[in-house]
Tab-separated table of C-alpha atoms in Angstrom:
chain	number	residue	atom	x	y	z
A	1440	UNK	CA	14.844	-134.989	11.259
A	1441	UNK	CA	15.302	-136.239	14.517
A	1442	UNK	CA	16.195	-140.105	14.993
A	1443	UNK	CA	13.194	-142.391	15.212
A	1444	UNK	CA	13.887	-146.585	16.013
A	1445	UNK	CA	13.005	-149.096	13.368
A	1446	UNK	CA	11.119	-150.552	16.042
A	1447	UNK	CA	8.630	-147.211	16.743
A	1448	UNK	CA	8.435	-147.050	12.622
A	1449	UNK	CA	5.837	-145.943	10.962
A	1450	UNK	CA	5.471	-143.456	13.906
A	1451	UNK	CA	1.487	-143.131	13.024
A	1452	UNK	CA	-0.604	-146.359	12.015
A	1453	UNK	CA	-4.422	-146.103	10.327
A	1454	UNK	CA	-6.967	-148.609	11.127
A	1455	UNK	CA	-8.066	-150.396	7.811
A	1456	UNK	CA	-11.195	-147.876	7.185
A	1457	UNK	CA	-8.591	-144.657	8.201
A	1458	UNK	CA	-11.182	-143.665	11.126
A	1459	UNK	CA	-9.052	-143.856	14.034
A	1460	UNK	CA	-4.790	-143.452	13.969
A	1461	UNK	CA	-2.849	-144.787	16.937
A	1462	UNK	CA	0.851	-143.229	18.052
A	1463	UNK	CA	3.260	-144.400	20.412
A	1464	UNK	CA	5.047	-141.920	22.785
A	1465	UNK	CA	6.143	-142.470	26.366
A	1466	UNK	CA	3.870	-144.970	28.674
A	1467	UNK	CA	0.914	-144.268	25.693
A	1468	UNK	CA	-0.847	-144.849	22.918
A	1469	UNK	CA	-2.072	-141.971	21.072
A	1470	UNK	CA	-5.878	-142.345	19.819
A	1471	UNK	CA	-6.158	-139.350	17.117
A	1472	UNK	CA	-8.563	-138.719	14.564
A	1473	UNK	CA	-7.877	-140.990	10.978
A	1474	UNK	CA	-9.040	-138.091	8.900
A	1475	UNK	CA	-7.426	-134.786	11.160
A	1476	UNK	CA	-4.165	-136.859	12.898
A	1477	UNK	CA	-3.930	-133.645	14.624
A	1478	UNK	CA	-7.244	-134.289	16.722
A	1479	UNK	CA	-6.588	-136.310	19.890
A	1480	UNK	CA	-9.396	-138.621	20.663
A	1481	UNK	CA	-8.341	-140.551	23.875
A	1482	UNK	CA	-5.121	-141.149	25.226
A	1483	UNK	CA	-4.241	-145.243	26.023
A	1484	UNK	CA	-2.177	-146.020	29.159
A	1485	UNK	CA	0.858	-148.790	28.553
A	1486	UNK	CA	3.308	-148.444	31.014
A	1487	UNK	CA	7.265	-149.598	29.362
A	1488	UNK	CA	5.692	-149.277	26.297
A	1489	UNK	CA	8.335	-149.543	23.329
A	1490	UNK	CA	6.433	-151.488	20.034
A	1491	UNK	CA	2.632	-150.924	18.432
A	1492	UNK	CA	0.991	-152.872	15.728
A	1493	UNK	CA	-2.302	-152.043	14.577
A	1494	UNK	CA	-4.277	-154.960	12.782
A	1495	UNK	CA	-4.157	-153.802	9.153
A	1496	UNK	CA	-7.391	-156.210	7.961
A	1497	UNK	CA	-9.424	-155.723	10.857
A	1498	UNK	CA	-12.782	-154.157	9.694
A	1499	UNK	CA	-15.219	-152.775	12.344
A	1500	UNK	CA	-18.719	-153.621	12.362
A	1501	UNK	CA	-21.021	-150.666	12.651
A	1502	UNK	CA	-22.208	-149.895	16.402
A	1503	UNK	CA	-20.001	-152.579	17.414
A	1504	UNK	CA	-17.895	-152.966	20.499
A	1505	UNK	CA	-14.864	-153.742	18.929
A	1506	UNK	CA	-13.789	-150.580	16.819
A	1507	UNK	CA	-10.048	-151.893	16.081
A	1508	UNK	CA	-7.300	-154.329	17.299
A	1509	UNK	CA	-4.334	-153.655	17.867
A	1510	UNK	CA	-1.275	-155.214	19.687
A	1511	UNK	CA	1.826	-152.751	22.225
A	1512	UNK	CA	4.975	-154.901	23.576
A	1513	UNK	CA	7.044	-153.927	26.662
A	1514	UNK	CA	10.322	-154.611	27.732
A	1515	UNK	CA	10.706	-156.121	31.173
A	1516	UNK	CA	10.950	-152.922	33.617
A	1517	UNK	CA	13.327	-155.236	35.761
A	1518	UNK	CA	15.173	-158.562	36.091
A	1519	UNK	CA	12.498	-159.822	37.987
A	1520	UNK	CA	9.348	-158.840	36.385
A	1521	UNK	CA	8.260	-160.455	32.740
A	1522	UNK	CA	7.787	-158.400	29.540
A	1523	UNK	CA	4.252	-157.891	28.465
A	1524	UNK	CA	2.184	-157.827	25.315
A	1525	UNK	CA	-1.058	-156.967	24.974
A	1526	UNK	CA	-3.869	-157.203	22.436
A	1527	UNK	CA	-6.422	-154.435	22.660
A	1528	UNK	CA	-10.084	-154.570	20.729
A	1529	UNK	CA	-10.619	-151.019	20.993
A	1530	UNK	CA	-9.638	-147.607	20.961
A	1531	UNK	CA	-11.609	-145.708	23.349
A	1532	UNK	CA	-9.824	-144.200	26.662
A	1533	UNK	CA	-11.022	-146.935	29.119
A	1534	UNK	CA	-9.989	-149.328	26.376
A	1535	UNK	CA	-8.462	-152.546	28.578
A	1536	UNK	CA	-6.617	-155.085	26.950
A	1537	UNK	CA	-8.306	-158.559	25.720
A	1538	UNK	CA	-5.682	-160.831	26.213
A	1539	UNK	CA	-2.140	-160.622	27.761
A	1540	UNK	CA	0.754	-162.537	27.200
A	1541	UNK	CA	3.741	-162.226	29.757
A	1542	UNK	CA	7.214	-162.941	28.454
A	1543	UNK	CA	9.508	-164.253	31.367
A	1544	UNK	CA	12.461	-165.216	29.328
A	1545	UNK	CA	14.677	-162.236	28.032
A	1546	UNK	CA	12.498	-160.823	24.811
A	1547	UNK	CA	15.010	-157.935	23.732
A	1548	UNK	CA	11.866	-157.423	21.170
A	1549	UNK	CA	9.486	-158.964	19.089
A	1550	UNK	CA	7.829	-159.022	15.646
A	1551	UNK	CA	4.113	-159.041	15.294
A	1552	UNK	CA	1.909	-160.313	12.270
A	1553	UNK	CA	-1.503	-159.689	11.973
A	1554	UNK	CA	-3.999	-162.712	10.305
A	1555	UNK	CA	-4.957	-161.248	6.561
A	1556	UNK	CA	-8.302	-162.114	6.609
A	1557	UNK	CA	-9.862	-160.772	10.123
A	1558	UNK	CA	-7.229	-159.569	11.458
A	1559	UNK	CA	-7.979	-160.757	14.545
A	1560	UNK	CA	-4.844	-163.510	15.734
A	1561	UNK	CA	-1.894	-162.653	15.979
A	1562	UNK	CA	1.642	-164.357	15.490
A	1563	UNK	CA	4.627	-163.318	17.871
A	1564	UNK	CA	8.062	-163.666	17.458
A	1565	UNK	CA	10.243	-163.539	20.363
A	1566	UNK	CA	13.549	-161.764	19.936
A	1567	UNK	CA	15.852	-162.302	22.645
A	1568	UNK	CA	18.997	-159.957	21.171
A	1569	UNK	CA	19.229	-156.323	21.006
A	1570	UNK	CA	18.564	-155.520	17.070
A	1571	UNK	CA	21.822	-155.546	14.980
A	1572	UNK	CA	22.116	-153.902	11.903
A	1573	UNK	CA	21.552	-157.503	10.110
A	1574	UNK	CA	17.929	-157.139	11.213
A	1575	UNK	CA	17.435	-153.369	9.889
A	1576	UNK	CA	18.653	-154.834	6.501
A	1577	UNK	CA	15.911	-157.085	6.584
A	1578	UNK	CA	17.313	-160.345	6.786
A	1579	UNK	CA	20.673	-162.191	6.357
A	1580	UNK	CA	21.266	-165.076	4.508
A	1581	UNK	CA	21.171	-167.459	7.488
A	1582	UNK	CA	17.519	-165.456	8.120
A	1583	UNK	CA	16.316	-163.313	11.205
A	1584	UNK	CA	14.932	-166.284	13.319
A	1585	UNK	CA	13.212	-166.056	16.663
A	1586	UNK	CA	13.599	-167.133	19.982
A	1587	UNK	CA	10.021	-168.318	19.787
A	1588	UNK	CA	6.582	-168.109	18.397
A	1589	UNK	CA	3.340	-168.043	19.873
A	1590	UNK	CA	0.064	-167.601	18.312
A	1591	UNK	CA	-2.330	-165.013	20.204
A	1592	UNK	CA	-6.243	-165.911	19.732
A	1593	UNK	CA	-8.103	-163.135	21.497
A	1594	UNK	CA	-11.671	-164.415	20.199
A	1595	UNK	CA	-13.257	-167.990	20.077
A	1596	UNK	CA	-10.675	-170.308	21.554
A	1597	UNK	CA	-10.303	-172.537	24.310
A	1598	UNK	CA	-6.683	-171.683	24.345
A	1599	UNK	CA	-5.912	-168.380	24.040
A	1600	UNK	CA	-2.001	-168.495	23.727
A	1601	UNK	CA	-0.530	-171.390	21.583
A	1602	UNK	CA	3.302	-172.089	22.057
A	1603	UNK	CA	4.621	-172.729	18.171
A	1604	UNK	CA	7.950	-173.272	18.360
A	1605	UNK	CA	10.415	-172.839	20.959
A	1606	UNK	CA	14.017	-171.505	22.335
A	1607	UNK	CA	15.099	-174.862	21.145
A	1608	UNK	CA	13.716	-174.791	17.777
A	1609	UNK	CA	15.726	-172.847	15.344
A	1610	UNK	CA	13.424	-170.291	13.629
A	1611	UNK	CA	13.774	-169.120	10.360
A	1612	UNK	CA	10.965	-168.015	9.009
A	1613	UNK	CA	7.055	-167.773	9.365
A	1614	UNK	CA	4.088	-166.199	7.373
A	1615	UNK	CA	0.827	-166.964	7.139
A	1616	UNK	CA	-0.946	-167.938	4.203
A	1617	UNK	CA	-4.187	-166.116	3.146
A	1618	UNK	CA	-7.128	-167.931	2.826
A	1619	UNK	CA	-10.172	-167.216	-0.446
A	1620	UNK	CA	-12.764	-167.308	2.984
A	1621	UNK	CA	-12.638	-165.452	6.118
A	1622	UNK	CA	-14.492	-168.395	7.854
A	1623	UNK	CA	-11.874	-171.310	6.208
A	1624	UNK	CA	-8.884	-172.580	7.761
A	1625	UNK	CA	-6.484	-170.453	8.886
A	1626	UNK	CA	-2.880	-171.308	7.601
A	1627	UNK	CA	0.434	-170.533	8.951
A	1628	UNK	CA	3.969	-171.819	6.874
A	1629	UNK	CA	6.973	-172.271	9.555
A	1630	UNK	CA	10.371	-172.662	8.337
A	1631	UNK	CA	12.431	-174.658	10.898
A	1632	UNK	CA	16.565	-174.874	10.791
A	1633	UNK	CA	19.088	-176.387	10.725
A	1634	UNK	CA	20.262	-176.532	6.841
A	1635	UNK	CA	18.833	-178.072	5.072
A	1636	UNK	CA	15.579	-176.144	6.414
A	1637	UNK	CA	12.323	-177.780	6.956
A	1638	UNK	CA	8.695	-176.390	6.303
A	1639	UNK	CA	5.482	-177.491	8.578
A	1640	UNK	CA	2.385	-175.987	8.151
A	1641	UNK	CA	0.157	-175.344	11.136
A	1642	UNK	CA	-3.852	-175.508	10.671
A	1643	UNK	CA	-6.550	-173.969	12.791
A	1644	UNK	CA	-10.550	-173.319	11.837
A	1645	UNK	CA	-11.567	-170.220	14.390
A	1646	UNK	CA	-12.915	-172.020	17.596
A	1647	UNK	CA	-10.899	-174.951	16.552
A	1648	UNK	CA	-8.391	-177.519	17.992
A	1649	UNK	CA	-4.943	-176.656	15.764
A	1650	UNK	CA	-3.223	-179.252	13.523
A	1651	UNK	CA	0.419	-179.202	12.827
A	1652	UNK	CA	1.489	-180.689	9.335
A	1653	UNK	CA	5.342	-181.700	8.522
A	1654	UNK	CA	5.840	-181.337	4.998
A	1655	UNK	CA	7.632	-183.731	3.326
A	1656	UNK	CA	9.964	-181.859	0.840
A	1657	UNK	CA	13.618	-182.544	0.192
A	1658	UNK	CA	15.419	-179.262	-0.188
A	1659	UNK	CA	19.080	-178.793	-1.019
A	1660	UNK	CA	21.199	-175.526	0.071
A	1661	UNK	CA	20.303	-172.350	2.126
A	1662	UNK	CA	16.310	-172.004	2.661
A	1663	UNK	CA	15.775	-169.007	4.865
A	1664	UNK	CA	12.628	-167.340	3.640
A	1665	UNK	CA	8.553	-167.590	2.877
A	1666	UNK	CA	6.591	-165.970	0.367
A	1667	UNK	CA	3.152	-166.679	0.243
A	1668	UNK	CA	0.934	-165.761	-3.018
A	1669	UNK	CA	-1.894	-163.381	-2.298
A	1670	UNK	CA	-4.851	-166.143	-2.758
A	1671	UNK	CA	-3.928	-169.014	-0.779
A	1672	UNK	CA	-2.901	-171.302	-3.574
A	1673	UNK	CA	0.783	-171.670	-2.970
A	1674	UNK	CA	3.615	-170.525	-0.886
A	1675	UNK	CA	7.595	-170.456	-2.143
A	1676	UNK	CA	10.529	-170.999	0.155
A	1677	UNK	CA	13.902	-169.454	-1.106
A	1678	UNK	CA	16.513	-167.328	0.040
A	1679	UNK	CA	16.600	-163.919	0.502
A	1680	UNK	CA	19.458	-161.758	1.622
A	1681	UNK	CA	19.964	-158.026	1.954
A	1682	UNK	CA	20.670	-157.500	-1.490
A	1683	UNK	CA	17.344	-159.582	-2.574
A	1684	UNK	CA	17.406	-163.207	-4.197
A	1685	UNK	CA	19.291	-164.321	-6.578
A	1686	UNK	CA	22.627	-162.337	-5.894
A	1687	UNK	CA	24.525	-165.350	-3.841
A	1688	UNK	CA	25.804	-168.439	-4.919
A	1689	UNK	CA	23.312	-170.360	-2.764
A	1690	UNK	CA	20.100	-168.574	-3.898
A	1691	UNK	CA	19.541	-170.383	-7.595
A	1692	UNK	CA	16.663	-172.140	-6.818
A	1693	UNK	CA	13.488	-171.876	-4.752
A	1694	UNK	CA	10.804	-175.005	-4.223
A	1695	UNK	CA	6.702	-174.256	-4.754
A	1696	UNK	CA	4.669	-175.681	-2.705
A	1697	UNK	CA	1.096	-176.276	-4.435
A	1698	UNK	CA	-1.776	-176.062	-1.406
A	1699	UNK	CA	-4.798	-177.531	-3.819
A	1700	UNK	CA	-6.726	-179.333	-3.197
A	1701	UNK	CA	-6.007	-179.421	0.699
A	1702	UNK	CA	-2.771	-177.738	2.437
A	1703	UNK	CA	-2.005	-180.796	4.287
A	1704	UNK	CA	-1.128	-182.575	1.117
A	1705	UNK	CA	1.077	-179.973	-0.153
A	1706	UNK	CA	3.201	-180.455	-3.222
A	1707	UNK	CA	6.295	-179.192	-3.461
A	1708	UNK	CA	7.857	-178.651	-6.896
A	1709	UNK	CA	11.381	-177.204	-8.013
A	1710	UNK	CA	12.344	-174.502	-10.191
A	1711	UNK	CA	15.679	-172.883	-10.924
A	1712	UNK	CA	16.625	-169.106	-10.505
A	1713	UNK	CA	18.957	-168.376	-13.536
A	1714	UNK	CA	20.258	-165.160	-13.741
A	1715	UNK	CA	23.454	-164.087	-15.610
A	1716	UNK	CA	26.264	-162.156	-13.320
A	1717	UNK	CA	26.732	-159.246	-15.578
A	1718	UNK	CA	22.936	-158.927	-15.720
A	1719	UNK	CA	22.129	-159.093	-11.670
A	1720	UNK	CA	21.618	-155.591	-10.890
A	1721	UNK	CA	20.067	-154.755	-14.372
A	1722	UNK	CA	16.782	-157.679	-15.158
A	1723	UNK	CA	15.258	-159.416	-12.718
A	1724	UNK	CA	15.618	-163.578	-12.895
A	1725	UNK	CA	13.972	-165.770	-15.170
A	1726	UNK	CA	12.495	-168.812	-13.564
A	1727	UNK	CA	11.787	-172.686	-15.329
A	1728	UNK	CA	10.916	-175.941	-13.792
């Protein structure tokens, strides 16, 4: 099979209702059809063009202009000109993108995650290194990080492109949190080194002003990664290496935090990981407060 970067992977995306699949080859996007990939709608033009993410939530409203969103990243053609990314609303050949972002620091390559309820923002992490074989195992245990974050609002903002962290803020993590309504407050988790880590939360309503929330939690050893559950009521920050949690010394415990009644009062509350050595690669761990 021939050799295919992590970064072009999965070589053909779906739109959330399957009707249109995008591709990325050389200085294009693909447009083909969701239910005969071998039918070629339109063709896209992105000149450098080297990363695609379609929005996986994103639902199209019936004789709507908007018909799916998606988001392509280039690499700076030069030492003088910036890397772009681009969202795009639609998927029709004289499709033009909606917002633009230009990257004049060295971005190497980024990761892109879509909001889970619209599917219409979208977080960027800058990565300023070449990817290492660290990153294709997922994560290490001192985490992936980013050379910064920005958060893309192509719809209903005043400001467009939020800066979120920084070259000088040490990244670990991010994820956002989903939310039981579309129309509620958005919620993002941010996981912010040095050890021991610390975890902010950043709050937006769509076509509002954005809050930023330092949680107060008191966490001992390696924190590197968020999971958030699938309803919005709680998020977990642990650590995860490439063999998975609970296979290093540091990786015995994880803290809950408890988003009821509102996020910005978050509770965090600790549990321990136990699992027995001769048992690690057999059960999974048992967990108690």
């Amino acid at each position: 099979a021939p050799h295919i970067s992590p970064l072009r992977w999965p070589p053909i995306q779906w739109t959330s209702t399957e009707r249109f699949a995008l591709r990325l080859v050389t200085d294009e996007v693909l447009v083909l059809d969701g239910q005969k990939p071998s039918q070629l709608l339109s063709r896209i033009q992105v000149q450098h063009l080297s990363q695609l993410m379609i929005s996986p939530s994103f639902t199209a409203v019936e004789g709507a202009n908007r018909s799916c969103y998606f988001a392509t990243f280039s690499p700076a053609p030069s030492s003088c000109g910036p890397a772009m990314v681009r969202v795009f609303s639609d998927c029709a050949k004289t499709a033009r993108p909606v917002l633009t972002k230009g990257l004049f620091s060295s971005a190497a390559w980024v990761t892109m995650k879509w909001e889970p309820s619209e599917g219409k923002d979208l977080l960027l992490l800058v990565h300023s290194s070449e990817l290492t074989e660290e990153d294709l195992a997922f994560r290490t245990l001192h985490g992936h990080g980013a050379n910064g974050l920005y958060l893309l609002r192509a719809e209903g903002s005043r400001e467009p492109v939020t800066v979120l962290t920084t070259s000088e803020d040490v990244l670990l993590d991010v994820e956002w949190c989903r939310g039981a309504d579309v129309s509620a407050m958005r919620r993002i988790v941010t996981l912010l080194g040095p050890q021991p880590a610390t975890v902010a939360l950043v709050l937006y309503a769509p076509g509002k002003p954005i809050q930023r929330v330092s949680l107060d939690a008191c966490m001992h050893g390696v924190r590197n990664s968020i999971s958030c559950d699938n309803f919005g009521r709680s998020f977990c920050i642990h650590v995860q290496s490439e063999r998975g949690m609970g296979l290093s010394n540091e990786a015995d415990s994880a803290d809950i935090f408890d988003l009821r009644p509102e996020p910005a009062d978050a509770v965090a509350h600790r549990c321990a990981v136990h699992v027995p050595p001769r048992e690690r690669e057999h059960v999974g761990p048992s967990v108690s407060s």
